[in-house]
mmCIF file with all atom_site columns, C-alpha atoms in Angstrom:
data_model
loop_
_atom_site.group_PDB
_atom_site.id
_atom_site.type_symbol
_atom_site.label_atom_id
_atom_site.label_alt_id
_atom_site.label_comp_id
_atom_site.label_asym_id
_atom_site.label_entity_id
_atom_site.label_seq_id
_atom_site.pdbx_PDB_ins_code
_atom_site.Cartn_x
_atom_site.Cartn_y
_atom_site.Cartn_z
_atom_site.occupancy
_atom_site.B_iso_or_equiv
_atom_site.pdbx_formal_charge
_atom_site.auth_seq_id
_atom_site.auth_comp_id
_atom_site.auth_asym_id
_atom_site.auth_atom_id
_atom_site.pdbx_PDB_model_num
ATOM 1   C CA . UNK A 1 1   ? 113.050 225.858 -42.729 1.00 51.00 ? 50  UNK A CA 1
ATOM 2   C CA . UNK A 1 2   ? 112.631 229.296 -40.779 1.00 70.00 ? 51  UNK A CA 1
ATOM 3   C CA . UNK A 1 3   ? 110.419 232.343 -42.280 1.00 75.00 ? 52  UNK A CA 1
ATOM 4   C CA . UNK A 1 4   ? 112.675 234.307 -44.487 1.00 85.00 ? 53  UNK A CA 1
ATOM 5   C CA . UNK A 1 5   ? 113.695 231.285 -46.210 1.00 88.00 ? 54  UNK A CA 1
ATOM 6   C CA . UNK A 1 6   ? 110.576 229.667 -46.508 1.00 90.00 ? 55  UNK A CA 1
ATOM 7   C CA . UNK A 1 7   ? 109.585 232.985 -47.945 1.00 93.00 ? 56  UNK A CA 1
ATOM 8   C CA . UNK A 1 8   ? 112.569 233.245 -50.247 1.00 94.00 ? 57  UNK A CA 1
ATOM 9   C CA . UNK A 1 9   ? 112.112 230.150 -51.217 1.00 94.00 ? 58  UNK A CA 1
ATOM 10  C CA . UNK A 1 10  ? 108.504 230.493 -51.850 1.00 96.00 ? 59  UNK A CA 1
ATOM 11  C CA . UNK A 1 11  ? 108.882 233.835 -54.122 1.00 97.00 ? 60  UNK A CA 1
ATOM 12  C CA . UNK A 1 12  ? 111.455 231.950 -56.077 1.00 97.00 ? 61  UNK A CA 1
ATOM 13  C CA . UNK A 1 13  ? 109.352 229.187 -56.853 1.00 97.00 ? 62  UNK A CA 1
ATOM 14  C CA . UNK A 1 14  ? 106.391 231.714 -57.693 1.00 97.00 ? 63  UNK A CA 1
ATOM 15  C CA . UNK A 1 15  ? 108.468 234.036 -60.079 1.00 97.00 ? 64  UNK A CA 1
ATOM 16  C CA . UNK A 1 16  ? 109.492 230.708 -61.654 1.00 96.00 ? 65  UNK A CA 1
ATOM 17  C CA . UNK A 1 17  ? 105.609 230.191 -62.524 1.00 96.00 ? 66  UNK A CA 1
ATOM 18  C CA . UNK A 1 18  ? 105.614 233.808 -63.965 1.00 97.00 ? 67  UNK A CA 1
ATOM 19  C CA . UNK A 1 19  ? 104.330 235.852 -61.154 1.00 97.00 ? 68  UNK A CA 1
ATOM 20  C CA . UNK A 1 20  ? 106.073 239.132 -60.310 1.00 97.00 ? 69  UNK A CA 1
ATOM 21  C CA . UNK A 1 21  ? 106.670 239.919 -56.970 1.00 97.00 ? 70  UNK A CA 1
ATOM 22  C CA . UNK A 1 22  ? 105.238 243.519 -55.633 1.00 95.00 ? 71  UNK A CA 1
ATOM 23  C CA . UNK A 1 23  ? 106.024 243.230 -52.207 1.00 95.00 ? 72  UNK A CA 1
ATOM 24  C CA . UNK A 1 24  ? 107.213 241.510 -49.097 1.00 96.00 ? 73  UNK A CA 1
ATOM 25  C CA . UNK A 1 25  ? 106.686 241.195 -45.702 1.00 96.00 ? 74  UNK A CA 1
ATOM 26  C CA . UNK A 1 26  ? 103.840 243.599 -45.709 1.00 97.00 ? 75  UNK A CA 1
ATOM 27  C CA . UNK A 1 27  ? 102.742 245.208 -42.665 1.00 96.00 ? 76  UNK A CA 1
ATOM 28  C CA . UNK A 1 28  ? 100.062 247.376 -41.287 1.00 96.00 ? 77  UNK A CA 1
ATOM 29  C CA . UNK A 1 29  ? 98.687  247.812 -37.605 1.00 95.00 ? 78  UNK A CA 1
ATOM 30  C CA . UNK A 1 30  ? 96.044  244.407 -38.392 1.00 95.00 ? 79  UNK A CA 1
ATOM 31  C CA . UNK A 1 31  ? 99.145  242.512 -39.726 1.00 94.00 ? 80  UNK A CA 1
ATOM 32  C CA . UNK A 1 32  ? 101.278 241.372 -42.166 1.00 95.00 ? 81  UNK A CA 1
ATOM 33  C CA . UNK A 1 33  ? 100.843 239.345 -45.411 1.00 96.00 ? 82  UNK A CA 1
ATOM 34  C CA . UNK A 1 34  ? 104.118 237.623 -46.470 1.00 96.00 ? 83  UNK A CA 1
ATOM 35  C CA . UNK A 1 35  ? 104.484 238.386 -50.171 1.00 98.00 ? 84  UNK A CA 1
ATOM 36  C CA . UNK A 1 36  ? 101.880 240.361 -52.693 1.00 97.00 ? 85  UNK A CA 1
ATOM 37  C CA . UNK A 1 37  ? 102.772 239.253 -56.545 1.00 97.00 ? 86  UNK A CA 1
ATOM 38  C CA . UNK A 1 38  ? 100.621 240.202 -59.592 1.00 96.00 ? 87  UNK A CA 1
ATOM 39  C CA . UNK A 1 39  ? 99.595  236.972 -61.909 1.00 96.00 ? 88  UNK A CA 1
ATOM 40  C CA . UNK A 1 40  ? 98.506  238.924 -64.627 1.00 94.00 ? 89  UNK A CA 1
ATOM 41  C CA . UNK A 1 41  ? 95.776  241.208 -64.046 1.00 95.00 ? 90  UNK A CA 1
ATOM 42  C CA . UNK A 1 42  ? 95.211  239.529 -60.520 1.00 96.00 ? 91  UNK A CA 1
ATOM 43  C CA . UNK A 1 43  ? 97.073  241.183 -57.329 1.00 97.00 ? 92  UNK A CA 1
ATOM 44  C CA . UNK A 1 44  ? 97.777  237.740 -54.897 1.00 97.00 ? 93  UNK A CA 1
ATOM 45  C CA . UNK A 1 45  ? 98.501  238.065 -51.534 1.00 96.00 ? 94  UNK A CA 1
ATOM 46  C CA . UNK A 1 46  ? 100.594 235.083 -50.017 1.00 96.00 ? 95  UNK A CA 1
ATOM 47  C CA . UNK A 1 47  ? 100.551 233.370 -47.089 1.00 93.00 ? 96  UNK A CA 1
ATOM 48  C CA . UNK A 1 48  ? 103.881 231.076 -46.728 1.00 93.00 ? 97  UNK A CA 1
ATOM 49  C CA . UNK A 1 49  ? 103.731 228.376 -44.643 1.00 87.00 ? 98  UNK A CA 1
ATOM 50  C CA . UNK A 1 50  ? 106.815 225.885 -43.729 1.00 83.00 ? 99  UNK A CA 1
ATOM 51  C CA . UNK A 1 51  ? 106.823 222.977 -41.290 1.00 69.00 ? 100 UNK A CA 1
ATOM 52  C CA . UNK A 1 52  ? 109.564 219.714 -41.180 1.00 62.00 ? 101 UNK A CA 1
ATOM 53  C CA . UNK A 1 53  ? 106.445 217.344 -40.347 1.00 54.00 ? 102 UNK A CA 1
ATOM 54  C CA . UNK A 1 54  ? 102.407 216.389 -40.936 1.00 56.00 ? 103 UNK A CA 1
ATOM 55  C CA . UNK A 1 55  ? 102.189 216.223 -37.525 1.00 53.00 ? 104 UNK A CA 1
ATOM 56  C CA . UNK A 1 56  ? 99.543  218.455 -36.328 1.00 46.00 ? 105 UNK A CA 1
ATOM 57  C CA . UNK A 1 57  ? 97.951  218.688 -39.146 1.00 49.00 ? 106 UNK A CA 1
ATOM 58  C CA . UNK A 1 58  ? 101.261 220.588 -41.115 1.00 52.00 ? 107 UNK A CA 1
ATOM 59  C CA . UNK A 1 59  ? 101.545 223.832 -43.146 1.00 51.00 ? 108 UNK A CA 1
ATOM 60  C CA . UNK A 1 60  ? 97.911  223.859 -44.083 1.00 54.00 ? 109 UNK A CA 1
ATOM 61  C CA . UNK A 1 61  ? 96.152  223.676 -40.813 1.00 55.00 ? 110 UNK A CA 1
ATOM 62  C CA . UNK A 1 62  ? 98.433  226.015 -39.276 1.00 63.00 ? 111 UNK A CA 1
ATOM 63  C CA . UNK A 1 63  ? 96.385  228.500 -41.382 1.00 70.00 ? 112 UNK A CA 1
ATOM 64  C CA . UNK A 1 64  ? 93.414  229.531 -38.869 1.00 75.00 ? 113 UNK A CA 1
ATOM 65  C CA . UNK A 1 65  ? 90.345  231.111 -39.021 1.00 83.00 ? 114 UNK A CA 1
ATOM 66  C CA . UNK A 1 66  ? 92.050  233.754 -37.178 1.00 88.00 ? 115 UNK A CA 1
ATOM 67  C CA . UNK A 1 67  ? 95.026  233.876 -39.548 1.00 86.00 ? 116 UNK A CA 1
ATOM 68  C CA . UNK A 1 68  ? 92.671  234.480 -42.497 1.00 87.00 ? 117 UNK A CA 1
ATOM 69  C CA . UNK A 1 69  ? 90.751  237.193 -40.909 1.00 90.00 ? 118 UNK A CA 1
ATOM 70  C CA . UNK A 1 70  ? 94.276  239.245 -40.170 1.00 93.00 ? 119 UNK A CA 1
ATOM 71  C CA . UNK A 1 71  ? 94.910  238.405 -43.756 1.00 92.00 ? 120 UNK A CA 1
ATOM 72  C CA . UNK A 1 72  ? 91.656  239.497 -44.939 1.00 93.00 ? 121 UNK A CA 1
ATOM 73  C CA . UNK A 1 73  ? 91.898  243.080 -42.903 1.00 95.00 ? 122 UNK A CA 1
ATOM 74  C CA . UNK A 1 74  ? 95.444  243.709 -43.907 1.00 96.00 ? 123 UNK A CA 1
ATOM 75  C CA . UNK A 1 75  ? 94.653  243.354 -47.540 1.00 95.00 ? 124 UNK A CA 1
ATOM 76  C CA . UNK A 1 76  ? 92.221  245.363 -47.045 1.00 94.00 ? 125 UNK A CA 1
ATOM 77  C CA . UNK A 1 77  ? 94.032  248.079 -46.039 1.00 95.00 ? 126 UNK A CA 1
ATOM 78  C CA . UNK A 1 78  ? 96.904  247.454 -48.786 1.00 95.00 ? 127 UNK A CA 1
ATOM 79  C CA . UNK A 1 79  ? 94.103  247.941 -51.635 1.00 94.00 ? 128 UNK A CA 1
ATOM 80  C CA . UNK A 1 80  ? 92.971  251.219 -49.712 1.00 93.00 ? 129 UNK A CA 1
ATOM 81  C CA . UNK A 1 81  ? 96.744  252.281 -49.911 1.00 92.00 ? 130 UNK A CA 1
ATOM 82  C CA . UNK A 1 82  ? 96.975  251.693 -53.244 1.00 91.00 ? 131 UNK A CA 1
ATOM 83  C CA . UNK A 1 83  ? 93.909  252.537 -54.629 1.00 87.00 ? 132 UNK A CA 1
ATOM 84  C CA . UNK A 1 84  ? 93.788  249.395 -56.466 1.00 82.00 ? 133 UNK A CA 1
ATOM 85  C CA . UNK A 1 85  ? 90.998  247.688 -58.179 1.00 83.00 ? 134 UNK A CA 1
ATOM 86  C CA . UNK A 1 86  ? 92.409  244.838 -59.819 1.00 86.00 ? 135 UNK A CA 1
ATOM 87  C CA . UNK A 1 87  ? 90.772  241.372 -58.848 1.00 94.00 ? 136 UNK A CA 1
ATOM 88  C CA . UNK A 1 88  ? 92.454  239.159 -56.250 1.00 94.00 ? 137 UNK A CA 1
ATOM 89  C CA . UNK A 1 89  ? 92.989  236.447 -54.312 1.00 95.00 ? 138 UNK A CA 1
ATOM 90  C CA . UNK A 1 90  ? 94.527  234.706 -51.621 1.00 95.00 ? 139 UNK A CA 1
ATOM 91  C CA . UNK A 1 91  ? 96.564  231.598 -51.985 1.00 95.00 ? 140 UNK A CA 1
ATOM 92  C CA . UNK A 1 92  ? 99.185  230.003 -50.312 1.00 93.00 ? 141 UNK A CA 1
ATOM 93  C CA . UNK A 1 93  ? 102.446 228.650 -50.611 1.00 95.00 ? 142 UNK A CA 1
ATOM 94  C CA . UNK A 1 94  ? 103.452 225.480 -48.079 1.00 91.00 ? 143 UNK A CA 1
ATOM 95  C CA . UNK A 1 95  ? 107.275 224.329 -47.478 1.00 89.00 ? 144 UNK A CA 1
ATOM 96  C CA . UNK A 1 96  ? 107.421 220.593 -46.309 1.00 85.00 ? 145 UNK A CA 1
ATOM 97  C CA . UNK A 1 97  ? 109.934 218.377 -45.476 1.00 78.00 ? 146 UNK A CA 1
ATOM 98  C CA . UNK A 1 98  ? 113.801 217.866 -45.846 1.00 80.00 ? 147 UNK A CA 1
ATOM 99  C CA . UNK A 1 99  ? 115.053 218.696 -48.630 1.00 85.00 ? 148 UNK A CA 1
ATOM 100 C CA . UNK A 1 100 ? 111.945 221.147 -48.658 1.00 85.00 ? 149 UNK A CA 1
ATOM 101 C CA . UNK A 1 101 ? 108.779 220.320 -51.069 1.00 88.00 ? 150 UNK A CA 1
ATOM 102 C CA . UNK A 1 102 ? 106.530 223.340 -52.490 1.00 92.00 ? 151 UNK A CA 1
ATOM 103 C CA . UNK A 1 103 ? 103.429 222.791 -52.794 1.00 90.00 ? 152 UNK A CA 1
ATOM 104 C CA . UNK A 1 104 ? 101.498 226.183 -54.371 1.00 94.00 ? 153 UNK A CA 1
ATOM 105 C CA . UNK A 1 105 ? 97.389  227.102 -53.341 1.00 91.00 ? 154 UNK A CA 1
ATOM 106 C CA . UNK A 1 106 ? 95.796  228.820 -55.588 1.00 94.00 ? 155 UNK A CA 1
ATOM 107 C CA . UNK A 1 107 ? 92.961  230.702 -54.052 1.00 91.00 ? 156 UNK A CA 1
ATOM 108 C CA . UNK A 1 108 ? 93.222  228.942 -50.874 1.00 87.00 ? 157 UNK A CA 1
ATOM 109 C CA . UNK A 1 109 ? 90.641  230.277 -48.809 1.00 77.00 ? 158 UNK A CA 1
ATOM 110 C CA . UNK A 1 110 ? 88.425  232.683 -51.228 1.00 63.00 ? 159 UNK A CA 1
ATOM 111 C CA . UNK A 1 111 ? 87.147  235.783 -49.839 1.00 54.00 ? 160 UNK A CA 1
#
């Protein structure tokens, strides 16, 4: 499944578990963050993730150290932009398979 599904698929399946979405495809000048929902009182930013296969470790290895810092500095600068101070985390949602599996991350790598 390519990106923009993945990450329509991936905002359906989280406004299904009552989050709302704020925004997508976020970008600033350290990166982008796929979708930002509020759960509650919590702002989440998303990191989708979709692969056919395991085979390199799948969705959730694809996730670097790198990846996370971008994510990390890019929030960052949303919350700036915003002003906001609500708490928040990071999770992610991975795609697997055919037909395509969800599995949902909460707070997948805490910062």
């Amino acid at each position: 499944m390519k990106g923009e599904a993945a990450e329509q698929l991936a905002a359906a399946f989280l406004q299904r578990q009552g989050l709302t979405i704020a925004h997508r495809n976020y970008r600033c000048r350290f990166g982008e963050i796929d979708l930002i929902a509020q759960d509650g009182k919590t702002l989440v930013f998303v990191e989708v993730r979709s692969r056919r296969t395991e085979d390199f470790g799948g969705a959730a290895a694809s996730i670097t150290q790198d990846k996370r810092d971008k994510l990390l500095r890019t929030a960052r600068h949303y919350l700036a932009q915003s002003r906001s101070t609500s708490p928040c985390r990071f999770d992610a949602v991975l795609i697997r398979g055919e037909p395509p599996r969800v599995e949902w991350i909460r707070n997948a790598f805490g910062e």
